[in-house]
Amino acid sequence: MDRLYATLPDRVAVVDVGDDETDVRERTTPTADASLQCIAVSPVDGDTVCCGTADHGLFRSADAGETWHAVDGIDHDRVTSLTCAPSGNGDVTWWAGTEPSRVYRSPAADAWTACDALTDLPSASSWAFPPRPHTHHVRWIEVDPHDPAHLYVAVEAGALVQTHDGGETWEDRVAGSRRDTHSMATHAGAPGRAYCAAGDGYAETTDGGETWHHPQEGLAHRYCWSVVVDPADPDHRLLSAARGATSAHRAGSAETYLYRKRGAAPWDRVDGLPTGEGVTRYVLAVGDEGFYALSNAGLFRAPDGEIWSRLPLSVPDDAAVAGLTAV
C-alpha cells in the first residue's frame, strides 16, 4: 500500500492507496494561516513528515500529520524545498532549501546546520526569481541514490549546482545545464543518471551532472514542471509541461499537459486524465502502486503510467498544488 502526502493550498491530506480501496484523511495545516510550499517524508518512518511554509518556517510531525510543531534552526521563514534520504546504517539525512537560497541539513529534522558555502559560488550574484527579482530560492534538492553525499540543488532562477561532500563544498553550474530547474528525479538502477524538468526545457545527464543533453522531440510545451521515472525502467519518464508560467500556475489561464517518453522515442502526449484548458500543472509522484498526478483537476493514479483513475481527493478549483510524495 502507498501512502501519499498531498500539500494543498489550504491543508495537508494523507491518502492511503490499496488495491481494493483508497482512504483519504484530511489533516489541518501546520499553522492556520500558513502558505504551504513543500513536503517530505522519512523513507524509514512514514509517520515522520516535514512541511515547509512561505512565511512561518518549517514544521515537523511525528504522527503522519495529526499534529505539528514548529522547528527551529533554519534562519529563514520561507522554506521552499525539502527532501529526506537514507545516509547509511539505517539513518536518514534531511535537507531543506530556503528563500533566499540557502541549504540546511539535519539528521533528525529537528536540529539543522547551514551549508554556508553555497552562496560563495561565482554564479550566485546572477541568481534572481523573476516575480521577485531581488531574491531567489532553492526550488529542488535531489539526493543521488548511489552516493548520499552527492546532491543536485536547483536555484530558481539561475543555476543547477552540486555538492559531492554533503554540502561542505559546492560545484557551480556547468554548460548545458538548465537555469530554471523546477524538479528532478534520479533512479536507483541507473548510476549517474538524473532527469530535470525546468522552465527552460527538459534535460538529462548520464554522467552525474558533468554534461547534459536535451531530448525535446515531441515535447510541444517546454515550460516543464514535474518529472518522475518508472522504478522498474529508467528509460520510462513522465513529465508535466505548459507553454509558460502563466498557463502552468494560474487557473484562469491554465493549459497544461502530461507527456511520456520511453527510451529514445519522442515524447508522447498522455491521455486518460484531464489536461489542457483550465488545468494547472500536475505535480507527479511514483510509488509501489504506480504513478500519481495531482492538480486542480484532482488526484489520479496509473499503475503502468497509461490507464488513469481518479482517487477521491477534493482539490480547490484554483489550486496550484505545492507537493505530492509517496512512501
mmCIF file of C-alpha atoms in Angstrom:
data_model
loop_
_atom_site.group_PDB
_atom_site.id
_atom_site.type_symbol
_atom_site.label_atom_id
_atom_site.label_comp_id
_atom_site.label_asym_id
_atom_site.label_seq_id
_atom_site.Cartn_x
_atom_site.Cartn_y
_atom_site.Cartn_z
ATOM 1 C CA MET A 1 0.000 0.000 0.000
ATOM 2 C CA ASP A 2 1.210 3.520 -0.877
ATOM 3 C CA ARG A 3 0.716 6.437 1.465
ATOM 4 C CA LEU A 4 0.597 9.822 -0.250
ATOM 5 C CA TYR A 5 1.079 13.182 1.406
ATOM 6 C CA ALA A 6 -0.544 15.897 -0.701
ATOM 7 C CA THR A 7 0.229 19.533 0.044
ATOM 8 C CA LEU A 8 -2.752 21.669 -0.999
ATOM 9 C CA PRO A 9 -3.097 25.430 -0.560
ATOM 10 C CA ASP A 10 -5.357 25.035 2.476
ATOM 11 C CA ARG A 11 -4.337 21.707 4.028
ATOM 12 C CA VAL A 12 -2.195 18.589 4.026
ATOM 13 C CA ALA A 13 -4.088 15.439 3.013
ATOM 14 C CA VAL A 14 -2.979 11.866 3.656
ATOM 15 C CA VAL A 15 -4.113 9.312 1.096
ATOM 16 C CA ASP A 16 -3.655 5.574 1.671
ATOM 17 C CA VAL A 17 -3.924 3.732 -1.649
ATOM 18 C CA GLY A 18 -4.514 -0.016 -1.707
ATOM 19 C CA ASP A 19 -5.544 -2.485 -4.364
ATOM 20 C CA ASP A 20 -9.169 -2.529 -3.243
ATOM 21 C CA GLU A 21 -9.836 0.814 -1.606
ATOM 22 C CA THR A 22 -8.480 4.298 -1.023
ATOM 23 C CA ASP A 23 -8.698 6.115 2.292
ATOM 24 C CA VAL A 24 -8.378 9.919 2.347
ATOM 25 C CA ARG A 25 -7.703 11.505 5.713
ATOM 26 C CA GLU A 26 -7.760 15.278 5.890
ATOM 27 C CA ARG A 27 -5.189 16.985 8.069
ATOM 28 C CA THR A 28 -5.051 20.559 9.249
ATOM 29 C CA THR A 29 -2.262 22.802 8.045
ATOM 30 C CA PRO A 30 0.779 23.127 10.327
ATOM 31 C CA THR A 31 -0.478 26.596 11.220
ATOM 32 C CA ALA A 32 -3.833 28.068 10.272
ATOM 33 C CA ASP A 33 -2.566 30.953 8.129
ATOM 34 C CA ALA A 34 0.454 29.239 6.533
ATOM 35 C CA SER A 35 1.033 29.094 2.794
ATOM 36 C CA LEU A 36 2.339 25.574 2.224
ATOM 37 C CA GLN A 37 5.358 25.207 -0.053
ATOM 38 C CA CYS A 38 6.780 21.686 0.143
ATOM 39 C CA ILE A 39 6.576 18.381 1.980
ATOM 40 C CA ALA A 40 8.859 15.398 2.591
ATOM 41 C CA VAL A 41 8.538 12.088 4.419
ATOM 42 C CA SER A 42 11.141 9.885 6.055
ATOM 43 C CA PRO A 43 11.837 6.823 3.885
ATOM 44 C CA VAL A 44 12.206 4.668 7.010
ATOM 45 C CA ASP A 45 9.295 6.049 9.053
ATOM 46 C CA GLY A 46 6.254 7.181 7.096
ATOM 47 C CA ASP A 47 4.808 8.925 10.160
ATOM 48 C CA THR A 48 7.675 11.444 10.273
ATOM 49 C CA VAL A 49 6.813 14.313 7.947
ATOM 50 C CA CYS A 50 8.187 17.813 7.430
ATOM 51 C CA CYS A 51 6.343 20.685 5.761
ATOM 52 C CA GLY A 52 7.821 23.988 4.604
ATOM 53 C CA THR A 53 5.786 27.189 4.548
ATOM 54 C CA ALA A 54 6.148 30.555 2.855
ATOM 55 C CA ASP A 55 6.142 32.692 5.970
ATOM 56 C CA HIS A 56 6.244 30.521 9.098
ATOM 57 C CA GLY A 57 9.315 28.369 8.501
ATOM 58 C CA LEU A 58 9.467 24.595 8.935
ATOM 59 C CA PHE A 59 7.057 22.259 10.738
ATOM 60 C CA ARG A 60 7.508 18.625 11.742
ATOM 61 C CA SER A 61 5.007 15.867 12.509
ATOM 62 C CA ALA A 62 5.769 12.535 14.162
ATOM 63 C CA ASP A 63 2.239 11.118 13.747
ATOM 64 C CA ALA A 64 1.526 11.295 9.987
ATOM 65 C CA GLY A 65 0.267 14.850 10.108
ATOM 66 C CA GLU A 66 -2.141 14.573 13.027
ATOM 67 C CA THR A 67 -0.169 17.204 14.963
ATOM 68 C CA TRP A 68 2.656 19.577 14.024
ATOM 69 C CA HIS A 69 5.264 21.599 15.826
ATOM 70 C CA ALA A 70 7.494 24.408 14.592
ATOM 71 C CA VAL A 71 11.164 23.557 14.113
ATOM 72 C CA ASP A 72 13.955 25.983 14.987
ATOM 73 C CA GLY A 73 17.405 26.191 13.445
ATOM 74 C CA ILE A 74 16.549 27.447 9.957
ATOM 75 C CA ASP A 75 17.224 31.160 9.675
ATOM 76 C CA HIS A 76 14.610 31.982 7.022
ATOM 77 C CA ASP A 77 10.826 31.874 7.221
ATOM 78 C CA ARG A 78 10.346 30.796 3.601
ATOM 79 C CA VAL A 79 11.177 27.081 3.277
ATOM 80 C CA THR A 80 10.855 26.237 -0.406
ATOM 81 C CA SER A 81 12.198 22.681 -0.765
ATOM 82 C CA LEU A 82 12.587 19.551 1.341
ATOM 83 C CA THR A 83 13.885 16.034 0.906
ATOM 84 C CA CYS A 84 14.977 13.130 3.064
ATOM 85 C CA ALA A 85 17.205 10.233 2.046
ATOM 86 C CA PRO A 86 18.993 7.269 3.621
ATOM 87 C CA SER A 87 22.533 8.073 4.720
ATOM 88 C CA GLY A 88 23.702 4.581 5.682
ATOM 89 C CA ASN A 89 23.372 2.213 8.673
ATOM 90 C CA GLY A 90 19.616 2.753 8.792
ATOM 91 C CA ASP A 91 19.977 6.503 9.339
ATOM 92 C CA VAL A 92 18.488 9.298 7.259
ATOM 93 C CA THR A 93 19.514 12.862 6.456
ATOM 94 C CA TRP A 94 17.015 15.656 5.943
ATOM 95 C CA TRP A 95 17.703 18.564 3.591
ATOM 96 C CA ALA A 96 15.889 21.902 3.404
ATOM 97 C CA GLY A 97 16.189 24.820 0.987
ATOM 98 C CA THR A 98 15.028 28.354 1.602
ATOM 99 C CA GLU A 99 14.487 31.809 0.163
ATOM 100 C CA PRO A 100 16.945 33.474 -0.029
ATOM 101 C CA SER A 101 18.876 30.500 -1.375
ATOM 102 C CA ARG A 102 20.402 28.513 1.458
ATOM 103 C CA VAL A 103 20.667 24.765 2.129
ATOM 104 C CA TYR A 104 20.377 23.153 5.581
ATOM 105 C CA ARG A 105 20.897 19.554 6.691
ATOM 106 C CA SER A 106 19.713 17.601 9.721
ATOM 107 C CA PRO A 107 19.955 14.005 10.969
ATOM 108 C CA ALA A 108 16.540 14.099 12.633
ATOM 109 C CA ALA A 109 14.682 17.097 11.172
ATOM 110 C CA ASP A 110 14.894 18.947 14.483
ATOM 111 C CA ALA A 111 18.474 20.319 14.622
ATOM 112 C CA TRP A 112 19.693 21.976 11.425
ATOM 113 C CA THR A 113 23.129 23.006 10.122
ATOM 114 C CA ALA A 114 23.591 25.565 7.349
ATOM 115 C CA CYS A 115 25.723 24.658 4.317
ATOM 116 C CA ASP A 116 27.085 28.186 4.013
ATOM 117 C CA ALA A 117 29.471 27.724 1.078
ATOM 118 C CA LEU A 118 26.570 27.580 -1.405
ATOM 119 C CA THR A 119 26.431 31.351 -1.737
ATOM 120 C CA ASP A 120 30.162 31.614 -2.448
ATOM 121 C CA LEU A 121 29.670 30.202 -5.952
ATOM 122 C CA PRO A 122 30.593 32.604 -8.792
ATOM 123 C CA SER A 123 27.107 32.408 -10.324
ATOM 124 C CA ALA A 124 25.406 33.480 -7.068
ATOM 125 C CA SER A 125 25.490 37.161 -7.990
ATOM 126 C CA SER A 126 23.272 36.431 -11.012
ATOM 127 C CA TRP A 127 20.573 34.411 -9.232
ATOM 128 C CA ALA A 128 17.137 36.071 -9.372
ATOM 129 C CA PHE A 129 13.489 34.984 -9.290
ATOM 130 C CA PRO A 130 11.615 36.991 -11.951
ATOM 131 C CA PRO A 131 8.386 37.669 -9.967
ATOM 132 C CA ARG A 132 10.512 38.949 -7.060
ATOM 133 C CA PRO A 133 13.725 39.933 -8.842
ATOM 134 C CA HIS A 134 15.666 40.935 -5.753
ATOM 135 C CA THR A 135 15.573 37.431 -4.293
ATOM 136 C CA HIS A 136 15.819 33.755 -5.301
ATOM 137 C CA HIS A 137 15.278 30.379 -3.648
ATOM 138 C CA VAL A 138 16.174 26.710 -3.651
ATOM 139 C CA ARG A 139 13.405 25.105 -5.685
ATOM 140 C CA TRP A 140 14.587 21.470 -5.536
ATOM 141 C CA ILE A 141 17.095 19.212 -3.763
ATOM 142 C CA GLU A 142 17.778 15.785 -5.283
ATOM 143 C CA VAL A 143 19.972 13.249 -3.474
ATOM 144 C CA ASP A 144 21.937 10.771 -5.574
ATOM 145 C CA PRO A 145 20.647 7.301 -4.533
ATOM 146 C CA HIS A 146 24.120 5.859 -5.166
ATOM 147 C CA ASP A 147 26.003 8.438 -3.088
ATOM 148 C CA PRO A 148 24.165 10.236 -0.249
ATOM 149 C CA ALA A 149 26.866 12.938 -0.144
ATOM 150 C CA HIS A 150 26.133 13.904 -3.770
ATOM 151 C CA LEU A 151 23.265 16.370 -4.163
ATOM 152 C CA TYR A 152 21.830 18.322 -7.062
ATOM 153 C CA VAL A 153 20.445 21.676 -5.905
ATOM 154 C CA ALA A 154 18.282 23.831 -8.172
ATOM 155 C CA VAL A 155 18.245 27.580 -7.549
ATOM 156 C CA GLU A 156 15.239 29.385 -9.005
ATOM 157 C CA ALA A 157 16.340 31.020 -11.026
ATOM 158 C CA GLY A 158 19.914 30.896 -12.183
ATOM 159 C CA ALA A 159 21.683 27.604 -11.588
ATOM 160 C CA LEU A 160 21.684 23.879 -11.052
ATOM 161 C CA VAL A 161 24.638 23.231 -8.729
ATOM 162 C CA GLN A 162 26.094 20.190 -6.985
ATOM 163 C CA THR A 163 27.903 19.036 -3.879
ATOM 164 C CA HIS A 164 29.850 15.788 -3.552
ATOM 165 C CA ASP A 165 30.622 16.056 0.161
ATOM 166 C CA GLY A 166 27.264 16.650 1.820
ATOM 167 C CA GLY A 167 27.233 20.421 1.421
ATOM 168 C CA GLU A 168 30.717 21.235 2.642
ATOM 169 C CA THR A 169 31.810 22.441 -0.811
ATOM 170 C CA TRP A 170 29.866 23.192 -3.977
ATOM 171 C CA GLU A 171 30.361 22.975 -7.735
ATOM 172 C CA ASP A 172 28.822 25.684 -9.901
ATOM 173 C CA ARG A 173 26.544 25.181 -12.892
ATOM 174 C CA VAL A 174 28.055 23.597 -15.979
ATOM 175 C CA ALA A 175 27.475 24.341 -19.649
ATOM 176 C CA GLY A 176 24.273 22.739 -20.888
ATOM 177 C CA SER A 177 22.556 22.569 -17.506
ATOM 178 C CA ARG A 178 19.199 24.292 -17.103
ATOM 179 C CA ARG A 179 18.962 27.685 -15.406
ATOM 180 C CA ASP A 180 15.342 27.384 -14.160
ATOM 181 C CA THR A 181 15.004 23.849 -12.788
ATOM 182 C CA HIS A 182 11.704 23.091 -11.038
ATOM 183 C CA SER A 183 12.057 19.408 -10.186
ATOM 184 C CA MET A 184 14.416 16.471 -10.669
ATOM 185 C CA ALA A 185 14.477 12.690 -10.474
ATOM 186 C CA THR A 186 17.158 10.033 -10.150
ATOM 187 C CA HIS A 187 16.983 6.243 -10.428
ATOM 188 C CA ALA A 188 18.263 3.526 -8.112
ATOM 189 C CA GLY A 189 19.054 1.300 -11.086
ATOM 190 C CA ALA A 190 20.879 3.870 -13.199
ATOM 191 C CA PRO A 191 24.047 5.297 -11.592
ATOM 192 C CA GLY A 192 24.989 8.750 -12.854
ATOM 193 C CA ARG A 193 21.616 9.401 -14.394
ATOM 194 C CA ALA A 194 19.395 12.364 -13.482
ATOM 195 C CA TYR A 195 16.325 13.949 -15.060
ATOM 196 C CA CYS A 196 15.477 17.649 -14.977
ATOM 197 C CA ALA A 197 12.170 19.479 -15.553
ATOM 198 C CA ALA A 198 12.842 23.195 -15.996
ATOM 199 C CA GLY A 199 11.201 26.369 -17.152
ATOM 200 C CA ASP A 200 13.755 26.478 -19.962
ATOM 201 C CA GLY A 201 13.081 22.895 -21.059
ATOM 202 C CA TYR A 202 13.829 19.289 -20.236
ATOM 203 C CA ALA A 203 17.331 17.848 -19.678
ATOM 204 C CA GLU A 204 19.051 14.586 -18.722
ATOM 205 C CA THR A 205 22.522 13.545 -17.638
ATOM 206 C CA THR A 206 24.143 10.116 -17.669
ATOM 207 C CA ASP A 207 27.433 11.116 -16.039
ATOM 208 C CA GLY A 208 26.372 12.601 -12.717
ATOM 209 C CA GLY A 209 25.729 16.115 -13.996
ATOM 210 C CA GLU A 210 29.046 16.696 -15.735
ATOM 211 C CA THR A 211 27.283 17.016 -19.109
ATOM 212 C CA TRP A 212 23.632 17.408 -20.084
ATOM 213 C CA HIS A 213 21.574 16.646 -23.164
ATOM 214 C CA HIS A 214 18.127 17.915 -24.095
ATOM 215 C CA PRO A 215 15.734 15.402 -25.706
ATOM 216 C CA GLN A 216 12.852 17.668 -26.774
ATOM 217 C CA GLU A 217 11.407 15.863 -29.816
ATOM 218 C CA GLY A 218 7.635 15.574 -29.468
ATOM 219 C CA LEU A 219 7.549 17.950 -26.493
ATOM 220 C CA ALA A 220 5.268 20.731 -27.734
ATOM 221 C CA HIS A 221 5.254 22.510 -24.355
ATOM 222 C CA ARG A 222 8.680 23.443 -22.983
ATOM 223 C CA TYR A 223 7.856 25.014 -19.600
ATOM 224 C CA CYS A 224 8.400 21.799 -17.631
ATOM 225 C CA TRP A 225 7.337 21.417 -14.016
ATOM 226 C CA SER A 226 7.403 17.874 -12.635
ATOM 227 C CA VAL A 227 9.225 14.700 -13.701
ATOM 228 C CA VAL A 228 9.143 11.121 -12.394
ATOM 229 C CA VAL A 229 10.728 7.885 -13.588
ATOM 230 C CA ASP A 230 9.414 4.334 -13.530
ATOM 231 C CA PRO A 231 11.227 2.454 -10.714
ATOM 232 C CA ALA A 232 11.320 -0.618 -12.980
ATOM 233 C CA ASP A 233 12.647 1.202 -16.073
ATOM 234 C CA PRO A 234 14.986 4.226 -16.066
ATOM 235 C CA ASP A 235 14.014 4.925 -19.697
ATOM 236 C CA HIS A 236 10.308 5.418 -18.883
ATOM 237 C CA ARG A 237 9.667 9.033 -17.812
ATOM 238 C CA LEU A 238 6.554 11.144 -17.170
ATOM 239 C CA LEU A 239 6.659 14.940 -17.407
ATOM 240 C CA SER A 240 4.162 17.756 -16.857
ATOM 241 C CA ALA A 241 4.540 20.853 -19.038
ATOM 242 C CA ALA A 242 2.888 24.052 -20.277
ATOM 243 C CA ARG A 243 3.734 26.855 -22.710
ATOM 244 C CA GLY A 244 4.788 29.201 -19.924
ATOM 245 C CA ALA A 245 4.425 30.164 -16.283
ATOM 246 C CA THR A 246 1.033 31.821 -16.670
ATOM 247 C CA SER A 247 -0.547 28.780 -18.288
ATOM 248 C CA ALA A 248 1.084 26.495 -15.730
ATOM 249 C CA HIS A 249 0.139 28.176 -12.461
ATOM 250 C CA ARG A 250 -2.933 30.375 -12.893
ATOM 251 C CA ALA A 251 -6.239 28.527 -13.094
ATOM 252 C CA GLY A 252 -7.914 31.325 -15.040
ATOM 253 C CA SER A 253 -5.423 30.988 -17.889
ATOM 254 C CA ALA A 254 -4.168 27.438 -17.306
ATOM 255 C CA GLU A 255 -3.389 24.990 -20.086
ATOM 256 C CA THR A 256 -1.073 22.154 -19.118
ATOM 257 C CA TYR A 257 -0.310 18.669 -20.395
ATOM 258 C CA LEU A 258 1.291 15.397 -19.385
ATOM 259 C CA TYR A 259 3.907 13.652 -21.542
ATOM 260 C CA ARG A 260 5.564 10.230 -21.596
ATOM 261 C CA LYS A 261 8.912 9.209 -23.057
ATOM 262 C CA ARG A 262 10.217 5.654 -23.478
ATOM 263 C CA GLY A 263 13.841 5.135 -24.439
ATOM 264 C CA ALA A 264 14.987 7.266 -27.361
ATOM 265 C CA ALA A 265 11.463 7.612 -28.794
ATOM 266 C CA PRO A 266 9.897 11.100 -28.973
ATOM 267 C CA TRP A 267 7.700 12.408 -26.174
ATOM 268 C CA ASP A 268 4.018 11.409 -26.457
ATOM 269 C CA ARG A 269 1.034 13.274 -25.046
ATOM 270 C CA VAL A 270 -0.662 11.331 -22.220
ATOM 271 C CA ASP A 271 -4.427 10.866 -22.354
ATOM 272 C CA GLY A 272 -6.832 9.441 -19.807
ATOM 273 C CA LEU A 273 -6.843 12.284 -17.281
ATOM 274 C CA PRO A 274 -7.829 15.971 -17.556
ATOM 275 C CA THR A 275 -5.312 18.152 -19.407
ATOM 276 C CA GLY A 276 -5.447 21.321 -21.451
ATOM 277 C CA GLU A 277 -7.544 24.392 -20.758
ATOM 278 C CA GLY A 278 -8.249 25.115 -17.091
ATOM 279 C CA VAL A 279 -5.837 22.516 -15.690
ATOM 280 C CA THR A 280 -2.870 23.761 -13.664
ATOM 281 C CA ARG A 281 0.469 21.940 -13.839
ATOM 282 C CA TYR A 282 0.493 18.413 -12.480
ATOM 283 C CA VAL A 283 2.723 17.500 -9.564
ATOM 284 C CA LEU A 284 3.888 13.912 -10.073
ATOM 285 C CA ALA A 285 4.951 11.115 -7.737
ATOM 286 C CA VAL A 286 5.669 7.414 -8.042
ATOM 287 C CA GLY A 287 5.273 4.593 -5.536
ATOM 288 C CA ASP A 288 4.766 0.852 -5.264
ATOM 289 C CA GLU A 289 1.207 1.190 -6.572
ATOM 290 C CA GLY A 290 2.205 3.160 -9.673
ATOM 291 C CA PHE A 291 2.280 6.755 -10.888
ATOM 292 C CA TYR A 292 0.349 9.641 -9.319
ATOM 293 C CA ALA A 293 -0.618 13.034 -10.743
ATOM 294 C CA LEU A 294 -2.157 15.885 -8.744
ATOM 295 C CA SER A 295 -3.502 19.237 -9.968
ATOM 296 C CA ASN A 296 -6.612 21.363 -9.565
ATOM 297 C CA ALA A 297 -8.358 18.681 -11.684
ATOM 298 C CA GLY A 298 -7.870 16.124 -8.898
ATOM 299 C CA LEU A 299 -5.635 13.233 -7.878
ATOM 300 C CA PHE A 300 -5.101 10.402 -10.384
ATOM 301 C CA ARG A 301 -3.271 7.068 -10.355
ATOM 302 C CA ALA A 302 -1.977 4.852 -13.169
ATOM 303 C CA PRO A 303 -0.308 1.567 -12.189
ATOM 304 C CA ASP A 304 1.541 1.492 -15.527
ATOM 305 C CA GLY A 305 1.502 5.200 -16.404
ATOM 306 C CA GLU A 306 -1.087 4.594 -19.128
ATOM 307 C CA ILE A 307 -4.569 3.873 -17.697
ATOM 308 C CA TRP A 308 -5.544 6.550 -15.180
ATOM 309 C CA SER A 309 -8.230 6.517 -12.493
ATOM 310 C CA ARG A 310 -9.365 9.305 -10.188
ATOM 311 C CA LEU A 311 -8.787 8.981 -6.442
ATOM 312 C CA PRO A 312 -11.252 10.590 -4.004
ATOM 313 C CA LEU A 313 -9.378 13.746 -3.004
ATOM 314 C CA SER A 314 -11.086 17.138 -3.120
ATOM 315 C CA VAL A 315 -8.907 19.845 -4.671
ATOM 316 C CA PRO A 316 -9.790 23.575 -4.847
ATOM 317 C CA ASP A 317 -10.604 24.723 -8.380
ATOM 318 C CA ASP A 318 -7.998 27.493 -8.252
ATOM 319 C CA ALA A 319 -5.277 25.387 -6.615
ATOM 320 C CA ALA A 320 -1.662 25.474 -7.691
ATOM 321 C CA VAL A 321 -0.738 22.303 -5.814
ATOM 322 C CA ALA A 322 2.529 22.559 -3.925
ATOM 323 C CA GLY A 323 3.643 18.992 -3.324
ATOM 324 C CA LEU A 324 2.946 15.270 -3.517
ATOM 325 C CA THR A 325 5.097 12.468 -2.177
ATOM 326 C CA ALA A 326 4.581 8.727 -1.899
ATOM 327 C CA VAL A 327 6.010 6.352 0.697
#
